[in-house]
Short mmCIF file of C-alpha atoms and ligand atoms in Angstrom, two decimals:
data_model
loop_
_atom_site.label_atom_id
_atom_site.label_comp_id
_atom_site.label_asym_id
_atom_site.label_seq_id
_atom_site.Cartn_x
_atom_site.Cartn_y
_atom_site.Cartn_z
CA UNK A 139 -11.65 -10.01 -10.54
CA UNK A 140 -10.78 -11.58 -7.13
CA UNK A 141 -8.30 -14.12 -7.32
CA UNK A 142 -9.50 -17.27 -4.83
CA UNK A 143 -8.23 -17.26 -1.52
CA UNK A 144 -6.78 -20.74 -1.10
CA UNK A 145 -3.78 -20.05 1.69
CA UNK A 146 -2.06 -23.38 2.71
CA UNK A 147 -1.54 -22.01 6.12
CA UNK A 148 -4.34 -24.18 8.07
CA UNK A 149 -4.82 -23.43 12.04
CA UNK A 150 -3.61 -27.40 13.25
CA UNK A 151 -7.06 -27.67 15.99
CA UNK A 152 -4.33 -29.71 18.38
CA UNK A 153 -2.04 -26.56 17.99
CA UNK A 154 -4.92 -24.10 18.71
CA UNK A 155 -6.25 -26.55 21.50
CA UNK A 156 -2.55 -26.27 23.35
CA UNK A 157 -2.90 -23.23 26.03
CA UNK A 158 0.55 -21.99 26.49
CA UNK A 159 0.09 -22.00 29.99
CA UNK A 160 0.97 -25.49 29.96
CA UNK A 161 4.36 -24.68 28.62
CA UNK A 162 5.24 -22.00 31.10
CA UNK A 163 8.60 -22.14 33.17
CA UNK A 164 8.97 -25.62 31.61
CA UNK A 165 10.43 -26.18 28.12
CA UNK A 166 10.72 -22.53 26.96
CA UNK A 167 13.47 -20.15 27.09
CA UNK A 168 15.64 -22.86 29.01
CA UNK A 169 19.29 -21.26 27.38
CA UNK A 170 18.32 -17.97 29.18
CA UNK A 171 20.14 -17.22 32.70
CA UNK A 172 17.39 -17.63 35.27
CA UNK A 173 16.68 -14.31 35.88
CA UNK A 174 16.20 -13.07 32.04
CA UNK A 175 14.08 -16.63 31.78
CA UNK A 176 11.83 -15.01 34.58
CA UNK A 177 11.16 -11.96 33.40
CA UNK A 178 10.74 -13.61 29.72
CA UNK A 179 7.66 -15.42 30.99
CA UNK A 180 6.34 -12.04 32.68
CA UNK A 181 6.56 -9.84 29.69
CA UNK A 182 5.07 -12.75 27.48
CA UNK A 183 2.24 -12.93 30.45
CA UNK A 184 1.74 -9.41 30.48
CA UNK A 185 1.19 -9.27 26.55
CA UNK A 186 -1.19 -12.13 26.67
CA UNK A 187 -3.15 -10.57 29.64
CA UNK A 188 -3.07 -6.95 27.95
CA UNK A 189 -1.30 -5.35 31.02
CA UNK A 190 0.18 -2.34 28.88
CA UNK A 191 0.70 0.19 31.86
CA UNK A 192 3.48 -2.67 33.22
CA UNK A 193 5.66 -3.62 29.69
CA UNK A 194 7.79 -0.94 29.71
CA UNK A 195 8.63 -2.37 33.62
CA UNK A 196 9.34 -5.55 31.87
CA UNK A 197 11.11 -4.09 28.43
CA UNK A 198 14.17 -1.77 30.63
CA UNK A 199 15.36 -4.20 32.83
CA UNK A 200 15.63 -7.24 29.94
CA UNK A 201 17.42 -4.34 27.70
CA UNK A 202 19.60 -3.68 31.18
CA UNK A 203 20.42 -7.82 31.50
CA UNK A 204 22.09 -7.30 27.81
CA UNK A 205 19.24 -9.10 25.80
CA UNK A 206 19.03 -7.89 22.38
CA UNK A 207 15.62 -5.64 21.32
CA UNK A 208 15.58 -8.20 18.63
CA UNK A 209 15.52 -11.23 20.66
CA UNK A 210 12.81 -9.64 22.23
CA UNK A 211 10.89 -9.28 19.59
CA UNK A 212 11.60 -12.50 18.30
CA UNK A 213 10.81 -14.14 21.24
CA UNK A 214 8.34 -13.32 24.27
CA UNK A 215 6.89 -10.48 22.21
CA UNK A 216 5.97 -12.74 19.26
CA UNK A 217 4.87 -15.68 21.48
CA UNK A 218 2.83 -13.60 23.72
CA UNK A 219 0.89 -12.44 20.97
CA UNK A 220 0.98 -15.54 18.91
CA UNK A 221 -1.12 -17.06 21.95
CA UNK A 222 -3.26 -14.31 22.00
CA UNK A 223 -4.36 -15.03 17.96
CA UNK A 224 -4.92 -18.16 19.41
CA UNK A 225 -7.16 -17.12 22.32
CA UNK A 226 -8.64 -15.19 19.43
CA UNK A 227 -9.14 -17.85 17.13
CA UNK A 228 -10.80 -20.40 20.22
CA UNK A 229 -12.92 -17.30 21.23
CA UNK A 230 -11.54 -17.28 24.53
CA UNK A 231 -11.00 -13.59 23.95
CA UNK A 232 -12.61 -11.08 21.99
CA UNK A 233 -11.59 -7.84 20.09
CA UNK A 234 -11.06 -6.00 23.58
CA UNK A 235 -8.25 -8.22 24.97
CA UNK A 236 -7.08 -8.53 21.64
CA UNK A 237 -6.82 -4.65 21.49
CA UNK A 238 -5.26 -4.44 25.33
CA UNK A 239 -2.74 -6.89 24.32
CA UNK A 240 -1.79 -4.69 20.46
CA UNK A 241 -1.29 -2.05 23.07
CA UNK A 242 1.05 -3.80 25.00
CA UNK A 243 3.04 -4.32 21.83
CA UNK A 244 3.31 -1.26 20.75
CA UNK A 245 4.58 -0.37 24.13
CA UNK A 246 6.78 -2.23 24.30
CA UNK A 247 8.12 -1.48 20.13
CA UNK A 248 7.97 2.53 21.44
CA UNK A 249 11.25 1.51 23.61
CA UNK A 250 12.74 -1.00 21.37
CA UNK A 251 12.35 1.15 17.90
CA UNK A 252 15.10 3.77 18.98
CA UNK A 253 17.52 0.91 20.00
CA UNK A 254 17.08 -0.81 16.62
CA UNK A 255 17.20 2.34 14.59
CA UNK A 256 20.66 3.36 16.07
CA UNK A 257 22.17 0.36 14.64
CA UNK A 258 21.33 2.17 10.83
CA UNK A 259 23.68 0.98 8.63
CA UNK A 260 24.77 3.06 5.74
CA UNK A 261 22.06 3.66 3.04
CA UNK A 262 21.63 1.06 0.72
CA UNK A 263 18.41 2.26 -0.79
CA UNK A 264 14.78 3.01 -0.78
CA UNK A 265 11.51 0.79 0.48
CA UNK A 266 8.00 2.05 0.62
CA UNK A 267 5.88 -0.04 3.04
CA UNK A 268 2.54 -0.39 3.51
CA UNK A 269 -0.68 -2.34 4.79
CA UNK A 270 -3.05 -2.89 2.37
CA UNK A 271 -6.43 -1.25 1.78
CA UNK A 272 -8.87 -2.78 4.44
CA UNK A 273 -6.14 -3.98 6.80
CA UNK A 274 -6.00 -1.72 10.11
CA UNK A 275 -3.09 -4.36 11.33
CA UNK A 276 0.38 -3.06 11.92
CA UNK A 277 2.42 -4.39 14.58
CA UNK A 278 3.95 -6.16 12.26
CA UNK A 279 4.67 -4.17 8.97
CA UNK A 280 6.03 -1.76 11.82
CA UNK A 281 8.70 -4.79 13.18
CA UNK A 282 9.38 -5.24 9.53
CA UNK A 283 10.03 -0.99 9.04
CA UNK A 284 12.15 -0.84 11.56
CA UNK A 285 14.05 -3.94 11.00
CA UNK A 286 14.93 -2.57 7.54
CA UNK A 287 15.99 1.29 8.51
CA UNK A 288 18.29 -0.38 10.82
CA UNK A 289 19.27 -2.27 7.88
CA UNK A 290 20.26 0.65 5.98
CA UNK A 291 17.14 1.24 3.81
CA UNK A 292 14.91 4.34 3.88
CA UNK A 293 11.75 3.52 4.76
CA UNK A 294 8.76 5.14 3.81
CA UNK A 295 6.03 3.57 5.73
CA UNK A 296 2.91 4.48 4.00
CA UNK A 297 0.99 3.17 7.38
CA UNK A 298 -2.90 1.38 7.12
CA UNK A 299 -5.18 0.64 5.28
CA UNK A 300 -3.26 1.95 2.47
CA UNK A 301 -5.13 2.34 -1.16
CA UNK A 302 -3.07 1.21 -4.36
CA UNK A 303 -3.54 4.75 -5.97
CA UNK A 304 -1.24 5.80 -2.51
CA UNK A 305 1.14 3.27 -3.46
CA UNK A 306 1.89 4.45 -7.45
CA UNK A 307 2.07 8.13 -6.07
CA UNK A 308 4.72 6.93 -3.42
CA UNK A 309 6.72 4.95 -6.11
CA UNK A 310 6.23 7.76 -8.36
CA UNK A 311 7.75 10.43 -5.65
CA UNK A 312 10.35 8.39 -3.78
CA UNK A 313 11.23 5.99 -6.41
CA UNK A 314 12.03 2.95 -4.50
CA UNK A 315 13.47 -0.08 -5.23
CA UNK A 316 11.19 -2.10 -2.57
CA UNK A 317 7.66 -2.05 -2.16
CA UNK A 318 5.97 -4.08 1.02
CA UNK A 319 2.64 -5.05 1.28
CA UNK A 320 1.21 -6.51 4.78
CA UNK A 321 -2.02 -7.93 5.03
CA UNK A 322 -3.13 -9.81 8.21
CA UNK A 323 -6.91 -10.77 6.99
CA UNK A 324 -7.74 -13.60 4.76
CA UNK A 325 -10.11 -10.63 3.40
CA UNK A 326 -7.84 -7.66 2.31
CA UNK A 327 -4.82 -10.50 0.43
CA UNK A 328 -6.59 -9.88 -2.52
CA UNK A 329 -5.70 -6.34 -2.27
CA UNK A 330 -1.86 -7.79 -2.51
CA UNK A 331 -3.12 -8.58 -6.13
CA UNK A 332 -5.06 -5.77 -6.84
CA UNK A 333 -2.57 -2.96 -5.85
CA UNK A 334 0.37 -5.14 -7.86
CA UNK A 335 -1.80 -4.80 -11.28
CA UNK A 336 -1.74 -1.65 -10.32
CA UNK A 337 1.55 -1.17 -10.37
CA UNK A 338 1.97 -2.64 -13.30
CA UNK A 339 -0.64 -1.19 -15.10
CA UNK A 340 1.05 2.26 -14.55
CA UNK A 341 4.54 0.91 -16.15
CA UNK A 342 5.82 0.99 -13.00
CA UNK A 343 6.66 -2.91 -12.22
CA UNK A 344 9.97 -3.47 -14.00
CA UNK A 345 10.85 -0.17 -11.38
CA UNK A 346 10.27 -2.26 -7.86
CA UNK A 347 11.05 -5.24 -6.28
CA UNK A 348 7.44 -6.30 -4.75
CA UNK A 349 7.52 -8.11 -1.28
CA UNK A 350 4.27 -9.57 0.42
CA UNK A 351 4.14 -10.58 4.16
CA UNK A 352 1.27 -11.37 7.04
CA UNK A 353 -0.37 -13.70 8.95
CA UNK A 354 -2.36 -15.30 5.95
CA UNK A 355 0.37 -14.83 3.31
CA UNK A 356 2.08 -17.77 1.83
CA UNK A 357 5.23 -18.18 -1.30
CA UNK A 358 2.29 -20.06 -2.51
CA UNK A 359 -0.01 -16.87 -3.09
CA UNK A 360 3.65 -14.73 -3.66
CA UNK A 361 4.01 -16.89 -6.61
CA UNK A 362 0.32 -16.70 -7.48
CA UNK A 363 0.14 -12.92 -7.78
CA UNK A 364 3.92 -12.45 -9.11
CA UNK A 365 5.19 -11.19 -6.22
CA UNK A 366 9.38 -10.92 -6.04
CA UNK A 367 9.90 -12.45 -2.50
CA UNK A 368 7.56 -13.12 0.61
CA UNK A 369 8.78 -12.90 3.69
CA UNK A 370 7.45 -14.93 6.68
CA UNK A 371 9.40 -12.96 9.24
CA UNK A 372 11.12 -9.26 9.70
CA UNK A 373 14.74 -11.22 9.39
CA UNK A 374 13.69 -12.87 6.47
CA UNK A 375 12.58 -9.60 5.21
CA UNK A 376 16.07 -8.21 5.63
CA UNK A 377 17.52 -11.10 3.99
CA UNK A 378 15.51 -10.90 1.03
CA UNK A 379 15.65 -7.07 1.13
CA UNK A 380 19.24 -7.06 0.68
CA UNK A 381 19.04 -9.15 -2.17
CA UNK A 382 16.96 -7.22 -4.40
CA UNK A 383 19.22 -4.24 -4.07
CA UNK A 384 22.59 -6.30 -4.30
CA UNK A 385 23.86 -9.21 -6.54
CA UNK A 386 20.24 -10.41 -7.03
CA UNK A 387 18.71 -7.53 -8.30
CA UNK A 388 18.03 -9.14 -11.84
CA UNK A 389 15.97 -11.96 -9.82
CA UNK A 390 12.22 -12.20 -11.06
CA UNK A 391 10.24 -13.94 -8.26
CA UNK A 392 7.05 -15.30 -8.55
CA UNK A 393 5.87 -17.75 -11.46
CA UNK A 394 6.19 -15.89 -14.13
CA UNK A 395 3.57 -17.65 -16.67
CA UNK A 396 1.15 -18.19 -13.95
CA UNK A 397 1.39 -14.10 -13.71
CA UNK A 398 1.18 -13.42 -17.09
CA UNK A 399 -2.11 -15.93 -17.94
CA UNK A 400 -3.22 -13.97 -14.97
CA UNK A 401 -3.05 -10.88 -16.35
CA UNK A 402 -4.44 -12.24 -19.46
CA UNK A 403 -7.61 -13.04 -17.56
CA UNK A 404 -7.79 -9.98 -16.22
CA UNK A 405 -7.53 -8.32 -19.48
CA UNK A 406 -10.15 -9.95 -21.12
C1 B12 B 117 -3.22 -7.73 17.26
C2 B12 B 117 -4.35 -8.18 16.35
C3 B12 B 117 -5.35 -7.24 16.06
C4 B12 B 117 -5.28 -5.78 16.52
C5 B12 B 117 -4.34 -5.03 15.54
C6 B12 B 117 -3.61 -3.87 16.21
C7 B12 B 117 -2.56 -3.31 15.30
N1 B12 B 117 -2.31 -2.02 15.49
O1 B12 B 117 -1.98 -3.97 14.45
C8 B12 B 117 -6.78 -5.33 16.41
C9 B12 B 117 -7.44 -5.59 17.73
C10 B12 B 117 -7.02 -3.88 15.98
C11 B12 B 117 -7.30 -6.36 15.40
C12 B12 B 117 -8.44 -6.16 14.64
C13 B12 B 117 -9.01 -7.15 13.83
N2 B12 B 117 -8.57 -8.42 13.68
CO1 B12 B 117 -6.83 -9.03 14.30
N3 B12 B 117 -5.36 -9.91 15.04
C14 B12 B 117 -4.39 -9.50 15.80
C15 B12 B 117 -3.44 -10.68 16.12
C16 B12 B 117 -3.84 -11.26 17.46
C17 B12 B 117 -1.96 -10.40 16.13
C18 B12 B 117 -1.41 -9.73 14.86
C19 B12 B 117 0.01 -9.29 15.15
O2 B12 B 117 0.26 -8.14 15.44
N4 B12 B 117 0.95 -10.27 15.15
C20 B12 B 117 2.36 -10.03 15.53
C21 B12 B 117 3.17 -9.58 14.32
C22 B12 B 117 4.63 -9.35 14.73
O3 B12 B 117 3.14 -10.62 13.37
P1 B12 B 117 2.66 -10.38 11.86
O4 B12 B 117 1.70 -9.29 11.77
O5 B12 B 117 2.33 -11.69 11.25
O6 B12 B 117 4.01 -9.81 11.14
C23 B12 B 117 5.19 -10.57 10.86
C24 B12 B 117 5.15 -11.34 9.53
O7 B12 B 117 3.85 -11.68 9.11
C25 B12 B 117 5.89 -10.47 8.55
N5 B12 B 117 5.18 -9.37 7.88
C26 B12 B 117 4.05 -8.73 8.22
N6 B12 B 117 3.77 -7.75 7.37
C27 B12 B 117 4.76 -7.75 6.45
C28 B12 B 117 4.96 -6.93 5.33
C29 B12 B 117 6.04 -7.14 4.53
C30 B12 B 117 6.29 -6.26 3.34
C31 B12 B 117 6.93 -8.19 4.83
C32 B12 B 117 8.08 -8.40 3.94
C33 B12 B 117 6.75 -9.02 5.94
C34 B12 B 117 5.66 -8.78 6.74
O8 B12 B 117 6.88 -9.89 9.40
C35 B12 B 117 6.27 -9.53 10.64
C36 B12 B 117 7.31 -9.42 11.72
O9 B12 B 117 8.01 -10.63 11.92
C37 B12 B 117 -3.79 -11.64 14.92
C38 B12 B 117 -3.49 -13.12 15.17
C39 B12 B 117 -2.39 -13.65 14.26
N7 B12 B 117 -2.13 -14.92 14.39
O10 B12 B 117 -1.82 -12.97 13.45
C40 B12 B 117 -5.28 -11.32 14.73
C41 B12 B 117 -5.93 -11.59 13.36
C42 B12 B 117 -5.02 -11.21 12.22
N8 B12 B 117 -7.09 -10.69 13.39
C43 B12 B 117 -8.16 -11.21 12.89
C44 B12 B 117 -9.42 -10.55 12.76
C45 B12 B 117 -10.57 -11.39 12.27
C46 B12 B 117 -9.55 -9.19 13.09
C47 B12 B 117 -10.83 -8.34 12.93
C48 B12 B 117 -11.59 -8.55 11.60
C49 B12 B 117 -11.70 -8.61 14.16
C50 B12 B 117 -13.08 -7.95 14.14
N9 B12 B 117 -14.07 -8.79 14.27
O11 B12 B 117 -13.19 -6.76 14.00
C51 B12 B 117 -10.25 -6.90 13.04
C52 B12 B 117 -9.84 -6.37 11.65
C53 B12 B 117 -9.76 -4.89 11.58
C54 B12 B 117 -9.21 -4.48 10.20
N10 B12 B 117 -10.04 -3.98 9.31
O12 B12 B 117 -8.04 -4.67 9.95
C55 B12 B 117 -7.92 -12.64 12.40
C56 B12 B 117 -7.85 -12.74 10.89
C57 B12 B 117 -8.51 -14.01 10.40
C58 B12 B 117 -8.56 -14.12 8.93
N11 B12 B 117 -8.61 -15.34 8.49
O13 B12 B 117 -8.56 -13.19 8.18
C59 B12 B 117 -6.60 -13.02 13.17
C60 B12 B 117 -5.69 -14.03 12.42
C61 B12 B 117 -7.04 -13.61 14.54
C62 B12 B 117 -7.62 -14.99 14.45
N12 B12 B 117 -6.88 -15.97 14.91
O14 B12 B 117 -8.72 -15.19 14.01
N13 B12 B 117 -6.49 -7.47 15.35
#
């Protein structure tokens, strides 16, 4: 049974009606040096306009100016494609821009992942990450990978559109303590749910620390579905990461009698 899809994360019209054009070289990125500001506004430009031949001209000389791969992520990277959801969402673009401009990230996260990686701390234990069944999105389950090798975890990234029945064999084989779902569509979330009573129907729950993340995904629906943390960003991710493999790891998340009547339901 499909739980209902009520996300509290509403699209604000004013917000979607705001072209960040109108923003440009003005109130953004103003505690950058001039130059790095510059070329912050190019590479966001050249995400939103899906120019993916020219990012790497963007990515080397940022990298070279001693800006951290993560700031870039965090910032003209996510911005630049923030806008373009946004273009998305007003139909000002369709799926072809939308694709040019993926491409552009995942230029641009072909140059950073190696950078990020290196910093690998020592191993602090095992995450198996995935995006759920239905989902093709992942630029950012790939952020969150990478963010948490260099963290010290092993990552096994399961990749798209992953079934639950992929899932329990990957806990089953690499016994993690993590497992990540990522959905992006307001469609596949329910899959967050249906590959978690999965998990639990095969014992394994008590095994894994569950973590949910994605455009659509809220604590509100982590709570619903008895997931252990949701993360809204990669950092948080870490964070929260850490926590369920240190002092924290005896931390339930989620509501726990709103799970079980759940699983009552679904039992009956
Ligand atoms: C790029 C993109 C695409 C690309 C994806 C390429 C790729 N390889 O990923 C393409 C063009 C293929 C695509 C296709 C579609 N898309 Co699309 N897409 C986007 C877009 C513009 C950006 C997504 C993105 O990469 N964001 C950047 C990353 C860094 O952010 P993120 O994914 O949120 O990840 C961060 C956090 O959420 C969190 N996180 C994410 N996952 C996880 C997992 C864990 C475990 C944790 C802890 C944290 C975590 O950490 C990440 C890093 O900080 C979004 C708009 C948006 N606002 O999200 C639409 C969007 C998600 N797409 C949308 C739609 C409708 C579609 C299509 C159905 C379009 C169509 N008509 O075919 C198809 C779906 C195909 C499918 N079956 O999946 C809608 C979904 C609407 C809805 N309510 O469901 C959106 C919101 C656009 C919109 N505004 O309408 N899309």
């Amino acid at each position: 049974m499909p739980l209902d899809i009520d996300t509290e994360i509403e699209f604000n019209i004013e917000d979607l009606q705001y072209d960040i054009e109108q923003s440009r070289a003005t109130d953004r990125w103003n505690d950058a040096p001039d130059n790095v500001k510059d070329i912050f506004h190019e590479l966001e430009w050249n995400i939103i306009e899906g120019e993916f031949h020219e990012t790497t001209d963007f990515i080397n000389p940022l990298l070279e100016s001693g800006v951290s791969a993560r700031t870039l992520i965090s910032g003209p990277m996510s911005t630049g494609i923030a806008e373009v959801g946004r273009r998305f969402k007003m139909d000002e673009y369709f799926l072809p821009e939308v694709m040019m401009s993926a491409k552009c990230m995942q230029a641009a996260l072909v140059i950073i992942k190696p950078l990020i990686i290196a910093e690998k701390a020592e191993s602090v234990g095992t995450c198996v990450i995935g995006t759920i069944q239905g989902d093709l999105h992942d630029i950012g389950k790939n952020i969150v990978s990478m963010m948490l090798e260099a963290a010290g975890f092993d990552v096994v990234d399961l990749g798209v559109s992953t079934p639950p029945e992929t899932f329990i064999e990957a806990i089953r084989e690499h016994k993690p303590q993590i497992v990540g779902f990522s959905a992006l569509l307001t469609t596949t979330m329910n899959m967050q749910w249906e590959t978690l009573k999965l998990i639990t129907a095969e014992g394994l729950r008590d095994d894994v620390k569950v973590m949910v993340g994605g455009a659509p995904i809220s604590q509100v629906w982590a709570d619903k579905i008895g997931a252990d943390a949701y993360c809204a960003d990669a950092l948080i991710a870490v964070d929260k990461a850490k926590a369920c493999v240190g002092d924290f790891k005896d931390l339930v998340g989620g509501a726990p009698e709103l799970r079980d009547n759940l699983l009552a339901m679904e039992s009956e």
